[in-house]
Every structure is written in structure tokens, then in C-alpha cells.
Amino acid sequence: MPLITVDYTDRLAGSFDRRGFGLALNRLAVKLLDAKPEKCKTRFRRTEENVVGADAETFALVAVRVEIFPGRSAEAKAALSEAVLAALPEYLGAEAGPVQVAVQVEELDHLAYRSAVLGG
């Protein structure tokens, strides 16, 4: 179970291969966190306004948040963050321009988390 959220700047909408990146994120979670493929959930949210630094037009922004259950080592979490940073450029497209990227891996309260498949 990782629950992955990717927020990205509106101006990347036409060039960002979100499906490809989402599949890559899920594969990385399986490889580096020993996650089960069917438990990986990745969603994307396009943001209309972002301000990075003093000039909002200089950088686009991609912020990746990976929520996992406790028990992974600090080294595994850091390895995932590094792998996400390394993988992202392949999915942005040449016209993306400068992109500020942040990756955060954090633990969920596994006692309070619930998941279900509805209507099927």
C-alpha cells in the first residue's frame, strides 16, 4: 500500500506523461518498498496556480507525496525519493522548461486507514 499523490503545475498538462509516470512510480514502490502491485494507488492533481521563488513564471512545479504504512527503513524511503527524482525527467517532455520537484515519503496511521472497492 502506498497512496501516491502527484500535484503538478497546469502548464505541464500538455507535456507530462502522467500515466507513464504513475506506472513508473508504482513499479518503484514495488521494487523499493516491497509493496504489492495491486495495492499501489497513484493519483494526479493539476494545480492552476503555483508560486516558486520570486518569479512564478520561471519554474513549473511537481510535488510527489508517498504515504506508506510504518515499517520501512529510512534508507528505503530515501532510496524511493531519489528514484522518483531520477525517473521524472523521462516523463516531463522537452518543452517543460525548468521544473522544481519535491518528493515526500511519510507514514500513515495504519490503525485509522481504510480502503475498499465499492460497487463491484
JSON list of C-alpha atoms in Angstrom, two decimals:
[
{"chain": "A", "resi": 1, "resn": "MET", "atom": "CA", "xyz": [0.00, 0.00, 0.00]},
{"chain": "A", "resi": 2, "resn": "PRO", "atom": "CA", "xyz": [1.43, 3.23, -1.00]},
{"chain": "A", "resi": 3, "resn": "LEU", "atom": "CA", "xyz": [-1.00, 6.04, -1.66]},
{"chain": "A", "resi": 4, "resn": "ILE", "atom": "CA", "xyz": [0.80, 8.39, -4.04]},
{"chain": "A", "resi": 5, "resn": "THR", "atom": "CA", "xyz": [-0.35, 11.91, -4.91]},
{"chain": "A", "resi": 6, "resn": "VAL", "atom": "CA", "xyz": [1.32, 13.95, -7.64]},
{"chain": "A", "resi": 7, "resn": "ASP", "atom": "CA", "xyz": [0.48, 17.65, -7.79]},
{"chain": "A", "resi": 8, "resn": "TYR", "atom": "CA", "xyz": [1.72, 19.34, -10.95]},
{"chain": "A", "resi": 9, "resn": "THR", "atom": "CA", "xyz": [1.64, 22.80, -12.47]},
{"chain": "A", "resi": 10, "resn": "ASP", "atom": "CA", "xyz": [-1.06, 23.47, -15.05]},
{"chain": "A", "resi": 11, "resn": "ARG", "atom": "CA", "xyz": [1.50, 24.44, -17.68]},
{"chain": "A", "resi": 12, "resn": "LEU", "atom": "CA", "xyz": [2.83, 20.86, -17.71]},
{"chain": "A", "resi": 13, "resn": "ALA", "atom": "CA", "xyz": [-0.59, 19.42, -18.64]},
{"chain": "A", "resi": 14, "resn": "GLY", "atom": "CA", "xyz": [0.20, 19.03, -22.35]},
{"chain": "A", "resi": 15, "resn": "SER", "atom": "CA", "xyz": [3.67, 17.55, -21.99]},
{"chain": "A", "resi": 16, "resn": "PHE", "atom": "CA", "xyz": [3.61, 15.49, -18.78]},
{"chain": "A", "resi": 17, "resn": "ASP", "atom": "CA", "xyz": [3.11, 11.76, -19.40]},
{"chain": "A", "resi": 18, "resn": "ARG", "atom": "CA", "xyz": [1.15, 11.21, -16.22]},
{"chain": "A", "resi": 19, "resn": "ARG", "atom": "CA", "xyz": [0.08, 7.63, -16.92]},
{"chain": "A", "resi": 20, "resn": "GLY", "atom": "CA", "xyz": [3.65, 6.60, -17.74]},
{"chain": "A", "resi": 21, "resn": "PHE", "atom": "CA", "xyz": [4.98, 8.32, -14.64]},
{"chain": "A", "resi": 22, "resn": "GLY", "atom": "CA", "xyz": [2.24, 6.80, -12.47]},
{"chain": "A", "resi": 23, "resn": "LEU", "atom": "CA", "xyz": [3.09, 3.30, -13.68]},
{"chain": "A", "resi": 24, "resn": "ALA", "atom": "CA", "xyz": [6.79, 4.01, -13.06]},
{"chain": "A", "resi": 25, "resn": "LEU", "atom": "CA", "xyz": [6.01, 5.22, -9.52]},
{"chain": "A", "resi": 26, "resn": "ASN", "atom": "CA", "xyz": [4.05, 2.06, -8.81]},
{"chain": "A", "resi": 27, "resn": "ARG", "atom": "CA", "xyz": [6.92, -0.13, -10.10]},
{"chain": "A", "resi": 28, "resn": "LEU", "atom": "CA", "xyz": [9.38, 1.79, -7.91]},
{"chain": "A", "resi": 29, "resn": "ALA", "atom": "CA", "xyz": [7.18, 1.25, -4.85]},
{"chain": "A", "resi": 30, "resn": "VAL", "atom": "CA", "xyz": [7.04, -2.47, -5.58]},
{"chain": "A", "resi": 31, "resn": "LYS", "atom": "CA", "xyz": [10.81, -2.66, -6.03]},
{"chain": "A", "resi": 32, "resn": "LEU", "atom": "CA", "xyz": [12.00, -0.40, -3.22]},
{"chain": "A", "resi": 33, "resn": "LEU", "atom": "CA", "xyz": [9.25, -0.76, -0.60]},
{"chain": "A", "resi": 34, "resn": "ASP", "atom": "CA", "xyz": [8.24, -4.35, -1.28]},
{"chain": "A", "resi": 35, "resn": "ALA", "atom": "CA", "xyz": [4.70, -3.10, -1.99]},
{"chain": "A", "resi": 36, "resn": "LYS", "atom": "CA", "xyz": [2.13, -5.32, -3.67]},
{"chain": "A", "resi": 37, "resn": "PRO", "atom": "CA", "xyz": [1.40, -4.07, -7.22]},
{"chain": "A", "resi": 38, "resn": "GLU", "atom": "CA", "xyz": [-2.37, -4.25, -6.78]},
{"chain": "A", "resi": 39, "resn": "LYS", "atom": "CA", "xyz": [-2.15, -2.07, -3.66]},
{"chain": "A", "resi": 40, "resn": "CYS", "atom": "CA", "xyz": [-0.33, 0.84, -5.35]},
{"chain": "A", "resi": 41, "resn": "LYS", "atom": "CA", "xyz": [-2.63, 3.83, -5.85]},
{"chain": "A", "resi": 42, "resn": "THR", "atom": "CA", "xyz": [-1.40, 6.90, -7.71]},
{"chain": "A", "resi": 43, "resn": "ARG", "atom": "CA", "xyz": [-3.47, 10.00, -8.43]},
{"chain": "A", "resi": 44, "resn": "PHE", "atom": "CA", "xyz": [-2.63, 13.25, -10.18]},
{"chain": "A", "resi": 45, "resn": "ARG", "atom": "CA", "xyz": [-3.91, 16.72, -9.38]},
{"chain": "A", "resi": 46, "resn": "ARG", "atom": "CA", "xyz": [-3.32, 19.62, -11.74]},
{"chain": "A", "resi": 47, "resn": "THR", "atom": "CA", "xyz": [-2.86, 22.90, -9.93]},
{"chain": "A", "resi": 48, "resn": "GLU", "atom": "CA", "xyz": [-3.74, 26.16, -11.63]},
{"chain": "A", "resi": 49, "resn": "GLU", "atom": "CA", "xyz": [-1.54, 28.46, -9.60]},
{"chain": "A", "resi": 50, "resn": "ASN", "atom": "CA", "xyz": [1.90, 27.86, -8.13]},
{"chain": "A", "resi": 51, "resn": "VAL", "atom": "CA", "xyz": [4.49, 30.30, -6.93]},
{"chain": "A", "resi": 52, "resn": "VAL", "atom": "CA", "xyz": [8.07, 29.07, -6.77]},
{"chain": "A", "resi": 53, "resn": "GLY", "atom": "CA", "xyz": [10.62, 31.60, -5.62]},
{"chain": "A", "resi": 54, "resn": "ALA", "atom": "CA", "xyz": [10.37, 35.24, -6.65]},
{"chain": "A", "resi": 55, "resn": "ASP", "atom": "CA", "xyz": [9.30, 34.60, -10.27]},
{"chain": "A", "resi": 56, "resn": "ALA", "atom": "CA", "xyz": [6.25, 32.37, -10.74]},
{"chain": "A", "resi": 57, "resn": "GLU", "atom": "CA", "xyz": [6.93, 32.05, -14.47]},
{"chain": "A", "resi": 58, "resn": "THR", "atom": "CA", "xyz": [10.43, 30.65, -14.02]},
{"chain": "A", "resi": 59, "resn": "PHE", "atom": "CA", "xyz": [9.66, 27.19, -12.68]},
{"chain": "A", "resi": 60, "resn": "ALA", "atom": "CA", "xyz": [6.93, 24.65, -13.09]},
{"chain": "A", "resi": 61, "resn": "LEU", "atom": "CA", "xyz": [6.28, 22.50, -10.02]},
{"chain": "A", "resi": 62, "resn": "VAL", "atom": "CA", "xyz": [5.82, 18.78, -9.43]},
{"chain": "A", "resi": 63, "resn": "ALA", "atom": "CA", "xyz": [5.25, 17.67, -5.83]},
{"chain": "A", "resi": 64, "resn": "VAL", "atom": "CA", "xyz": [5.10, 13.93, -5.13]},
{"chain": "A", "resi": 65, "resn": "ARG", "atom": "CA", "xyz": [3.76, 12.66, -1.81]},
{"chain": "A", "resi": 66, "resn": "VAL", "atom": "CA", "xyz": [4.05, 8.97, -1.00]},
{"chain": "A", "resi": 67, "resn": "GLU", "atom": "CA", "xyz": [2.08, 7.75, 2.02]},
{"chain": "A", "resi": 68, "resn": "ILE", "atom": "CA", "xyz": [3.03, 4.32, 3.34]},
{"chain": "A", "resi": 69, "resn": "PHE", "atom": "CA", "xyz": [2.36, 2.15, 6.35]},
{"chain": "A", "resi": 70, "resn": "PRO", "atom": "CA", "xyz": [5.05, 2.17, 9.08]},
{"chain": "A", "resi": 71, "resn": "GLY", "atom": "CA", "xyz": [7.89, -0.30, 9.00]},
{"chain": "A", "resi": 72, "resn": "ARG", "atom": "CA", "xyz": [10.07, 0.81, 6.08]},
{"chain": "A", "resi": 73, "resn": "SER", "atom": "CA", "xyz": [13.60, 1.87, 6.89]},
{"chain": "A", "resi": 74, "resn": "ALA", "atom": "CA", "xyz": [14.83, 5.43, 6.47]},
{"chain": "A", "resi": 75, "resn": "GLU", "atom": "CA", "xyz": [17.18, 4.10, 3.79]},
{"chain": "A", "resi": 76, "resn": "ALA", "atom": "CA", "xyz": [14.28, 2.57, 1.81]},
{"chain": "A", "resi": 77, "resn": "LYS", "atom": "CA", "xyz": [12.32, 5.83, 1.99]},
{"chain": "A", "resi": 78, "resn": "ALA", "atom": "CA", "xyz": [15.36, 7.85, 0.87]},
{"chain": "A", "resi": 79, "resn": "ALA", "atom": "CA", "xyz": [16.03, 5.40, -1.97]},
{"chain": "A", "resi": 80, "resn": "LEU", "atom": "CA", "xyz": [12.45, 5.82, -3.16]},
{"chain": "A", "resi": 81, "resn": "SER", "atom": "CA", "xyz": [12.73, 9.62, -3.07]},
{"chain": "A", "resi": 82, "resn": "GLU", "atom": "CA", "xyz": [15.96, 9.52, -5.10]},
{"chain": "A", "resi": 83, "resn": "ALA", "atom": "CA", "xyz": [14.49, 7.05, -7.60]},
{"chain": "A", "resi": 84, "resn": "VAL", "atom": "CA", "xyz": [11.42, 9.25, -8.11]},
{"chain": "A", "resi": 85, "resn": "LEU", "atom": "CA", "xyz": [13.63, 12.29, -8.77]},
{"chain": "A", "resi": 86, "resn": "ALA", "atom": "CA", "xyz": [15.71, 10.28, -11.24]},
{"chain": "A", "resi": 87, "resn": "ALA", "atom": "CA", "xyz": [12.68, 8.88, -13.08]},
{"chain": "A", "resi": 88, "resn": "LEU", "atom": "CA", "xyz": [10.65, 12.06, -13.50]},
{"chain": "A", "resi": 89, "resn": "PRO", "atom": "CA", "xyz": [12.57, 13.80, -16.34]},
{"chain": "A", "resi": 90, "resn": "GLU", "atom": "CA", "xyz": [11.74, 10.98, -18.75]},
{"chain": "A", "resi": 91, "resn": "TYR", "atom": "CA", "xyz": [8.02, 11.79, -18.40]},
{"chain": "A", "resi": 92, "resn": "LEU", "atom": "CA", "xyz": [8.04, 15.60, -18.48]},
{"chain": "A", "resi": 93, "resn": "GLY", "atom": "CA", "xyz": [8.68, 16.26, -22.17]},
{"chain": "A", "resi": 94, "resn": "ALA", "atom": "CA", "xyz": [11.27, 18.54, -23.73]},
{"chain": "A", "resi": 95, "resn": "GLU", "atom": "CA", "xyz": [9.10, 21.68, -23.61]},
{"chain": "A", "resi": 96, "resn": "ALA", "atom": "CA", "xyz": [8.58, 21.54, -19.82]},
{"chain": "A", "resi": 97, "resn": "GLY", "atom": "CA", "xyz": [11.34, 24.07, -19.12]},
{"chain": "A", "resi": 98, "resn": "PRO", "atom": "CA", "xyz": [12.72, 24.34, -15.59]},
{"chain": "A", "resi": 99, "resn": "VAL", "atom": "CA", "xyz": [10.73, 22.25, -13.11]},
{"chain": "A", "resi": 100, "resn": "GLN", "atom": "CA", "xyz": [11.06, 22.40, -9.33]},
{"chain": "A", "resi": 101, "resn": "VAL", "atom": "CA", "xyz": [10.45, 18.92, -7.90]},
{"chain": "A", "resi": 102, "resn": "ALA", "atom": "CA", "xyz": [9.78, 17.82, -4.32]},
{"chain": "A", "resi": 103, "resn": "VAL", "atom": "CA", "xyz": [9.31, 14.27, -3.05]},
{"chain": "A", "resi": 104, "resn": "GLN", "atom": "CA", "xyz": [7.99, 13.47, 0.40]},
{"chain": "A", "resi": 105, "resn": "VAL", "atom": "CA", "xyz": [7.64, 9.95, 1.82]},
{"chain": "A", "resi": 106, "resn": "GLU", "atom": "CA", "xyz": [5.66, 9.76, 5.03]},
{"chain": "A", "resi": 107, "resn": "GLU", "atom": "CA", "xyz": [3.98, 7.15, 7.20]},
{"chain": "A", "resi": 108, "resn": "LEU", "atom": "CA", "xyz": [0.22, 6.78, 7.58]},
{"chain": "A", "resi": 109, "resn": "ASP", "atom": "CA", "xyz": [-1.57, 5.83, 10.75]},
{"chain": "A", "resi": 110, "resn": "HIS", "atom": "CA", "xyz": [-2.29, 2.23, 9.77]},
{"chain": "A", "resi": 111, "resn": "LEU", "atom": "CA", "xyz": [-4.89, 1.84, 12.53]},
{"chain": "A", "resi": 112, "resn": "ALA", "atom": "CA", "xyz": [-7.04, 4.63, 11.09]},
{"chain": "A", "resi": 113, "resn": "TYR", "atom": "CA", "xyz": [-6.62, 3.89, 7.37]},
{"chain": "A", "resi": 114, "resn": "ARG", "atom": "CA", "xyz": [-9.37, 2.05, 5.48]},
{"chain": "A", "resi": 115, "resn": "SER", "atom": "CA", "xyz": [-9.67, 1.04, 1.84]},
{"chain": "A", "resi": 116, "resn": "ALA", "atom": "CA", "xyz": [-12.43, -0.73, -0.11]},
{"chain": "A", "resi": 117, "resn": "VAL", "atom": "CA", "xyz": [-13.66, -1.46, -3.61]},
{"chain": "A", "resi": 118, "resn": "LEU", "atom": "CA", "xyz": [-17.24, -0.25, -3.95]},
{"chain": "A", "resi": 119, "resn": "GLY", "atom": "CA", "xyz": [-19.88, -1.18, -6.47]},
{"chain": "A", "resi": 120, "resn": "GLY", "atom": "CA", "xyz": [-18.17, -4.23, -7.87]}
]
